[in-house]
């Protein structure tokens, strides 16, 4: 297809169908045809991370956020990627940017808690994880948050 909407749908269907390697090409083409489409960049990031291309995923999520800074899903994925790579300063900067755009989301609270744990800041971790749970953090992250809280020093 030459239509960016059709390409996004095709790539998204392949991604959701468990075929991320086949999703990369149509999603990449969609971002070329319609570089201002935040959804195409977001889904490209999902496909790239699924095929082991974290640098490309990061670039796609950053572009999605540049287009729409209030995309909490792109912000959360970007922060999670940085936490997994132990890039704590980058994760903090991305979290600060999300908060600057008034993104309030239980997943961001959960990631803030994980970041605080990695920085050995138990009081901040406890506050962020509790806030995430109070805001109805979905499973399986809610179970992970409860386990992290249980392991925090008193």
Short mmCIF file of C-alpha atoms in Angstrom, two decimals, residues 9 14 16-18 26 39-40 46 48 54 59 71 79 87 92-93 95 100 112-113 124-125 133 137 139 141 145 148:
data_model
loop_
_atom_site.label_atom_id
_atom_site.label_comp_id
_atom_site.label_asym_id
_atom_site.label_seq_id
_atom_site.Cartn_x
_atom_site.Cartn_y
_atom_site.Cartn_z
CA UNK A 9 -2.89 -0.74 9.93
CA UNK A 14 1.39 -7.83 11.93
CA UNK A 16 -0.38 -7.64 17.13
CA UNK A 17 -0.35 -10.93 15.24
CA UNK A 18 3.06 -11.77 16.68
CA UNK A 26 5.31 -1.08 6.51
CA UNK A 39 0.97 6.42 16.02
CA UNK A 40 3.18 5.13 13.19
CA UNK A 46 7.16 -1.53 19.45
CA UNK A 48 11.82 -2.51 16.70
CA UNK A 54 16.50 -0.89 20.96
CA UNK A 59 14.41 6.91 18.12
CA UNK A 71 1.61 10.17 24.53
CA UNK A 79 11.62 5.34 30.20
CA UNK A 87 20.66 4.73 31.73
CA UNK A 92 15.10 10.67 34.77
CA UNK A 93 15.26 13.24 31.97
CA UNK A 95 10.38 11.20 33.18
CA UNK A 100 6.51 18.74 32.29
CA UNK A 112 9.48 6.49 38.79
CA UNK A 113 9.45 3.95 41.63
CA UNK A 124 10.87 8.17 46.89
CA UNK A 125 10.38 4.63 45.55
CA UNK A 133 -1.22 1.47 43.01
CA UNK A 137 -1.88 0.46 38.02
CA UNK A 139 -1.55 -5.99 36.05
CA UNK A 141 2.77 -4.10 36.87
CA UNK A 145 4.85 -2.86 42.39
CA UNK A 148 8.95 -4.13 45.05
#
